[in-house]
Each structure stands twice: as C-alpha cells, then as structure tokens.
Coordinates of C-alpha atoms in Angstrom, one line a residue:
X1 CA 0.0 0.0 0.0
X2 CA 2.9 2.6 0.9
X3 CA 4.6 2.0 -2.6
X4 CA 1.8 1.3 -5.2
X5 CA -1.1 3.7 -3.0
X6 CA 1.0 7.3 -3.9
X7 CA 1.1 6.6 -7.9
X8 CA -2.8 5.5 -7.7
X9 CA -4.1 9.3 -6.3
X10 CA -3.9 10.6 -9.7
X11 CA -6.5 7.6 -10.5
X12 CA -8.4 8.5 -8.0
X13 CA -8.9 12.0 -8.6
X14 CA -9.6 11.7 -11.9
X15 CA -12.7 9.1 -10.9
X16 CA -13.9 11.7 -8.2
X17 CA -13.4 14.4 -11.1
X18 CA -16.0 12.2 -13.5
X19 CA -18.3 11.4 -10.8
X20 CA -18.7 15.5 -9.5
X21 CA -19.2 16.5 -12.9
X22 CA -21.3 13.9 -14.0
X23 CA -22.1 15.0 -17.4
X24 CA -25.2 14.5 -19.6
X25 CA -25.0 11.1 -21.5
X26 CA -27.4 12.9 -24.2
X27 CA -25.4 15.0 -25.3
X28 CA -21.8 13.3 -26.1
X29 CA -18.7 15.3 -26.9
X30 CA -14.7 15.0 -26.8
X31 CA -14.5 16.6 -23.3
X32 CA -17.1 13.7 -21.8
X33 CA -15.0 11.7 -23.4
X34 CA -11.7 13.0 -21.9
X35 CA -13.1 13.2 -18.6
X36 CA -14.7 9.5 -19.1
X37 CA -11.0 8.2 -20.0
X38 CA -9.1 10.6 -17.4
X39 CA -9.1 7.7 -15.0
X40 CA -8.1 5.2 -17.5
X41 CA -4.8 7.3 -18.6
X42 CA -4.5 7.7 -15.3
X43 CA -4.0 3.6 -14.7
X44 CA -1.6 4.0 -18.1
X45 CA 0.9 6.4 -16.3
X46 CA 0.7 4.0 -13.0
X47 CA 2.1 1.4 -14.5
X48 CA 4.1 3.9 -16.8
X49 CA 5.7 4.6 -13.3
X50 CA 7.2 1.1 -13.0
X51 CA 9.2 2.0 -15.8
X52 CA 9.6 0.9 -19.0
X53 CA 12.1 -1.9 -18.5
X54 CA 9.6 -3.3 -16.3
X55 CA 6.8 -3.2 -19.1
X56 CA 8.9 -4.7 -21.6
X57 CA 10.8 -7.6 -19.6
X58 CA 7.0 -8.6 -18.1
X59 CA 4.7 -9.4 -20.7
X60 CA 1.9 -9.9 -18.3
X61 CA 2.4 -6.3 -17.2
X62 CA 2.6 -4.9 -21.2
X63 CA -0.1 -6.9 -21.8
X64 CA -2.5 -5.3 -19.4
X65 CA -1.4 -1.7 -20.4
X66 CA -2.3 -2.4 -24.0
X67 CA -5.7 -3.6 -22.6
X68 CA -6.1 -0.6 -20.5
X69 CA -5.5 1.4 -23.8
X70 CA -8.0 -0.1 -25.7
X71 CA -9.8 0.1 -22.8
X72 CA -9.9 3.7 -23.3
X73 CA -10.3 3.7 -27.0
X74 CA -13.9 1.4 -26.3
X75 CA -15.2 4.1 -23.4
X76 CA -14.4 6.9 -26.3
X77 CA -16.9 5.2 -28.6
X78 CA -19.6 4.3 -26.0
X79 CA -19.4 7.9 -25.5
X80 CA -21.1 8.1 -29.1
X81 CA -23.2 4.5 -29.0
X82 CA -26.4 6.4 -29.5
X83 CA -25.2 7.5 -32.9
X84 CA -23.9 3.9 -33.9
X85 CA -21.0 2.9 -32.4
X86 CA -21.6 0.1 -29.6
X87 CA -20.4 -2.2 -32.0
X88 CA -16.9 -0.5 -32.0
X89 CA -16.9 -0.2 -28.3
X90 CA -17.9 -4.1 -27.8
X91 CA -14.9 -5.0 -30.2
X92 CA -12.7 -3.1 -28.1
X93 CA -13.2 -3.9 -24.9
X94 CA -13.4 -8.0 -26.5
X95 CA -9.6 -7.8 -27.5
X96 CA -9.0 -5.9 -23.9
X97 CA -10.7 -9.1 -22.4
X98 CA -8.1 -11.7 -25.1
X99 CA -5.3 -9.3 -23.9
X100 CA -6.0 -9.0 -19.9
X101 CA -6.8 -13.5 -20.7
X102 CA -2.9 -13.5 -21.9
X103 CA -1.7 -11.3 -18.9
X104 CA -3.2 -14.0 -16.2
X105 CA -2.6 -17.0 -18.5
X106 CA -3.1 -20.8 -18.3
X107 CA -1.4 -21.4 -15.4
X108 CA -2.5 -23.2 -13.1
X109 CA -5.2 -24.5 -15.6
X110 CA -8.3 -25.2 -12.6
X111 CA -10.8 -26.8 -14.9
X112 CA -13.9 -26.5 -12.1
X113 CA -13.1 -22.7 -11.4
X114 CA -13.7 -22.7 -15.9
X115 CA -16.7 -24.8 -15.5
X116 CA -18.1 -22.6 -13.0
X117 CA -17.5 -19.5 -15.2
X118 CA -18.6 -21.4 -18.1
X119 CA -22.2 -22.0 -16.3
X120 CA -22.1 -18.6 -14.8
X121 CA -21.5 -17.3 -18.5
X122 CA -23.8 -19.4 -19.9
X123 CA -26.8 -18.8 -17.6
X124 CA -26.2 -15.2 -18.7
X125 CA -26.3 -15.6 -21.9
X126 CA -29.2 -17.5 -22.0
X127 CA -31.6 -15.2 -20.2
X128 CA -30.4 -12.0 -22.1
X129 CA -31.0 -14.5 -25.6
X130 CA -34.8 -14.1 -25.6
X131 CA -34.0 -9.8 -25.6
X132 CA -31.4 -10.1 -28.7
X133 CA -31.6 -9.4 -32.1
X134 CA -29.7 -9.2 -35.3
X135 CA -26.3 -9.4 -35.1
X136 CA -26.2 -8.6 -31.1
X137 CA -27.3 -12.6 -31.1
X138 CA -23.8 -13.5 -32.2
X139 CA -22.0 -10.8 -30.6
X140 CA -23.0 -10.6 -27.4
X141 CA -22.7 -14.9 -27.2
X142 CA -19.0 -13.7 -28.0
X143 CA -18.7 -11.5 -26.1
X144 CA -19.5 -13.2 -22.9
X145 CA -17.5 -16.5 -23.8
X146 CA -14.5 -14.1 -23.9
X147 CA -14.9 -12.2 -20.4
X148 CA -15.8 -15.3 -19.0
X149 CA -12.5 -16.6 -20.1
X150 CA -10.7 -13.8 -18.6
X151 CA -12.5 -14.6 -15.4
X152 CA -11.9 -18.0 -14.8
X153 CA -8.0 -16.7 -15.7
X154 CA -8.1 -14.8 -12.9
X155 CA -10.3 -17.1 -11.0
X156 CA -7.7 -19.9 -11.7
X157 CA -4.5 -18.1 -10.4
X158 CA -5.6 -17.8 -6.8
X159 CA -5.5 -21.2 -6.0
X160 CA -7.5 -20.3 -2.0
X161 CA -7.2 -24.3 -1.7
X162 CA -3.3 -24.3 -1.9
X163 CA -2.4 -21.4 0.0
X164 CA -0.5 -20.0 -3.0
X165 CA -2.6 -16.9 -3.8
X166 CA -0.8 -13.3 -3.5
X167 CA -2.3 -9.7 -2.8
X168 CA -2.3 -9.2 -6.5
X169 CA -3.8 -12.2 -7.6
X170 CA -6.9 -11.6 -5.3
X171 CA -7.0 -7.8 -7.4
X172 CA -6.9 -10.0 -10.3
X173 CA -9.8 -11.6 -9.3
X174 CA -12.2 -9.3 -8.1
X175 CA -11.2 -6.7 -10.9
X176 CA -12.3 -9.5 -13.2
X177 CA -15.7 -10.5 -11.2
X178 CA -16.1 -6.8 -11.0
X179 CA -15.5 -6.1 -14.8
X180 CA -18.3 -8.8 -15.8
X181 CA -20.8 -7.2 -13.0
X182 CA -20.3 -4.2 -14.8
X183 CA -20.9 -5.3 -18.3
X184 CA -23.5 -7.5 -16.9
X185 CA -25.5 -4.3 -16.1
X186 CA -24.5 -2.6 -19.5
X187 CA -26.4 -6.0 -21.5
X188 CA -29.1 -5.5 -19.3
X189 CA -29.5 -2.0 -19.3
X190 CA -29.8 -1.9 -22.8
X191 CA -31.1 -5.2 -24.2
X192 CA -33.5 -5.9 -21.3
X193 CA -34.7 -3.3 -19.3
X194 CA -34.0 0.1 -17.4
X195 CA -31.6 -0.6 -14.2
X196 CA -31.9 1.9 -11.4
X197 CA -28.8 3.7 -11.0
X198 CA -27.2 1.9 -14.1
X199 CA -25.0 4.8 -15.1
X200 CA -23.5 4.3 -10.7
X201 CA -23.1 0.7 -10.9
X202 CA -21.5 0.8 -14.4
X203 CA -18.9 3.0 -13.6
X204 CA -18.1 2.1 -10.2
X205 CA -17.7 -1.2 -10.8
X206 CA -15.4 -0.5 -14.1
X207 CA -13.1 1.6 -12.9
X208 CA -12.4 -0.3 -9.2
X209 CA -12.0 -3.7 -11.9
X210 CA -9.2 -1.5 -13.9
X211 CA -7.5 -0.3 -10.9
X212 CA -7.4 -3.9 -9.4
X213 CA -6.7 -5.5 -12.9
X214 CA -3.9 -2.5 -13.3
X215 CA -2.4 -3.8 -9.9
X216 CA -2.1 -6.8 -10.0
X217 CA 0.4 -6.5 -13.2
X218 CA 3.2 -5.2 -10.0
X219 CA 3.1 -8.7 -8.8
X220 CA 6.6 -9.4 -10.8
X221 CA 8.3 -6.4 -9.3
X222 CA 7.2 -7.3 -6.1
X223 CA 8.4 -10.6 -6.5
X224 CA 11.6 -9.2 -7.9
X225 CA 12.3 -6.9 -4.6
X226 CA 11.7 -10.0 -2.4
X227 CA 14.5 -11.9 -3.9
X228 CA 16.7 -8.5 -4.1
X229 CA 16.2 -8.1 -0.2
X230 CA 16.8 -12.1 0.6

C-alpha cells in the first residue's frame, strides 16, 4: 500500500473528477469523453511509473497496459453508442478481455473454477437470448464467452485451496468479477430493461476492476524486490 497507493491518487482524482461532474449522456462530446478516460490514462501512467524496463521484460504487465488502452479507445466510442457505435466499443473492450486473458494466462489451468465461469457465462447468456436481435445474437454470445475466459484466468491463479494466492492475484480476481458485474448491467440495461442507478453501478464497478486488474500487473516487481532483499 505505501509504494503502489502514492502513484494511484492521480486515478483517484480523476474518478472523483467524473463522478462530481457527471455529465449529460445525451449530449456526447470530446470533453465527456476525456473526462470518461481521465481515470483510464491515469491507470496508463501508474504502470508507466514502473518504468519501461519493467513493461517490456513482463509481458503480463505490457499486456494489461495495452488492454487498459484499448480500454480507453472502447469508453471513447460508447461515448457516441447512440449514434452507432456500440459495436466499436464491444470489439474493443473483446480484444481488452483476449489481452487482460494472456496477462493471467493458463497457469494453473483449474478446470472447475472454468466450469463454474462457463455456467455462470452461460446462464447469462441464455436469459439475455430471448431480448437479442440481429447481429447482437452472435456478438453478445461472444462476447461473454470471452470475459468469462478472462475470469476463470483470474479465477484460476488464486489457487485459495493451496495457499498459493498473493495480494495481487486476489485484485486480479475481483477486478475481473467486477468487470463482468459491470458489463453484466450494461447487456441489461440496454437489451432488457431500465436498471436503477445503471450509469453508478457501471462506472463504479469499471473503474475499481481496472485499478485492481492494473495492480495486480506489479506482482513481478514485487516478487523481484523480495528476492533483491533475501
């Protein structure tokens, strides 16, 4: 908390920035869209701080910038999803999902905490089914097979049972039950029905999953200093 907990304030203002201002969704423009990202870069320059040998000799932490950037490129185009571009949001928040899946990877593999996703995932899918339409059938079915991937990922690497798991890879985790509570809200939202307080929940939830996803990417360095200091 004393090293990583200075290079998150600017994160935090930022999200304290977007929730005070709390600008109209009906009427989209670049500066919502700045201030809907400002947390995001925010999350870019925190692992930025790390330094760039860091990012480069630790895939898992490159990996999980490049999602948080895309990230940021799929909150731009929600900003405008009224006006047609949903679709370009969904595919970029998919590959941020594939990229945050390769940051956590296959080890351990922990088939029941995937079959548990897998129902979870499936048991979505299928209620939100009877609401789709058009190309949002196949999509969305996508979609949710891919974040529940990245969730049994970072389901998988906490292993509770051995006693293995780290600070980090409990972020992992919740960031990733987090991210699909948020999305969960977004499919119902707008393929089902109005959720009170949608707008809260969705963003809430989204950014606490980035930062938590963004630290547990430190895990390496920490690792690192431990075997400096032994």
């Amino acid at each position: 908390v004393k090293s990583e907990g200075p290079k998150l304030v600017p994160f935090f203002k930022a999200t304290c920035v977007y929730f005070v201002l709390w600008l109209p969704t009906s009427s989209p423009s670049w500066f919502s869209a700045l201030i809907k990202c400002l947390p995001i870069f925010c999350l870019w320059v925190f692992l930025l701080a790390h330094g760039i040998n860091f990012l480069v000799s630790h895939r898992s932490a490159s990996r999980i910038l490049a999602g948080l950037i895309f990230s940021a490129v799929g909150d731009a185009f929600l900003i405008w999803q009224e006006q047609g571009y949903f679709i370009h949001g969904l595919l970029m928040f998919a590959i941020t999902h594939i990229l945050y899946s390769s940051a956590f990877g296959m080890k351990p593999l922990d088939l029941k905490a995937g079959l548990l996703m897998g129902l979870v995932s499936g048991s979505c899918y299928a209620f939100l089914y009877s609401y789709l339409s058009g190309p949002f059938t196949y999509l969305v079915a996508v979609y949710i097979a891919l974040i529940g991937f990245m969730g049994w990922r970072a389901v998988a690497g906490m292993q509770l049972c051995n006693d293995l798991w780290t600070w980090t890879k409990l972020c992992a985790c919740i960031g990733a039950m987090l991210f699909m509570v948020s999305d969960l809200t977004i499919a119902l939202n707008k393929f089902c029905f109005p959720v009170p307080y949608s707008r809260f929940i969705i963003m809430a939830t989204y950014y606490a999953a980035q930062m938590l996803i963004a630290l547990s990417a430190v895990e390496t360095r920490d690792e690192e200093d431990f075997r400096k200091r032994s």
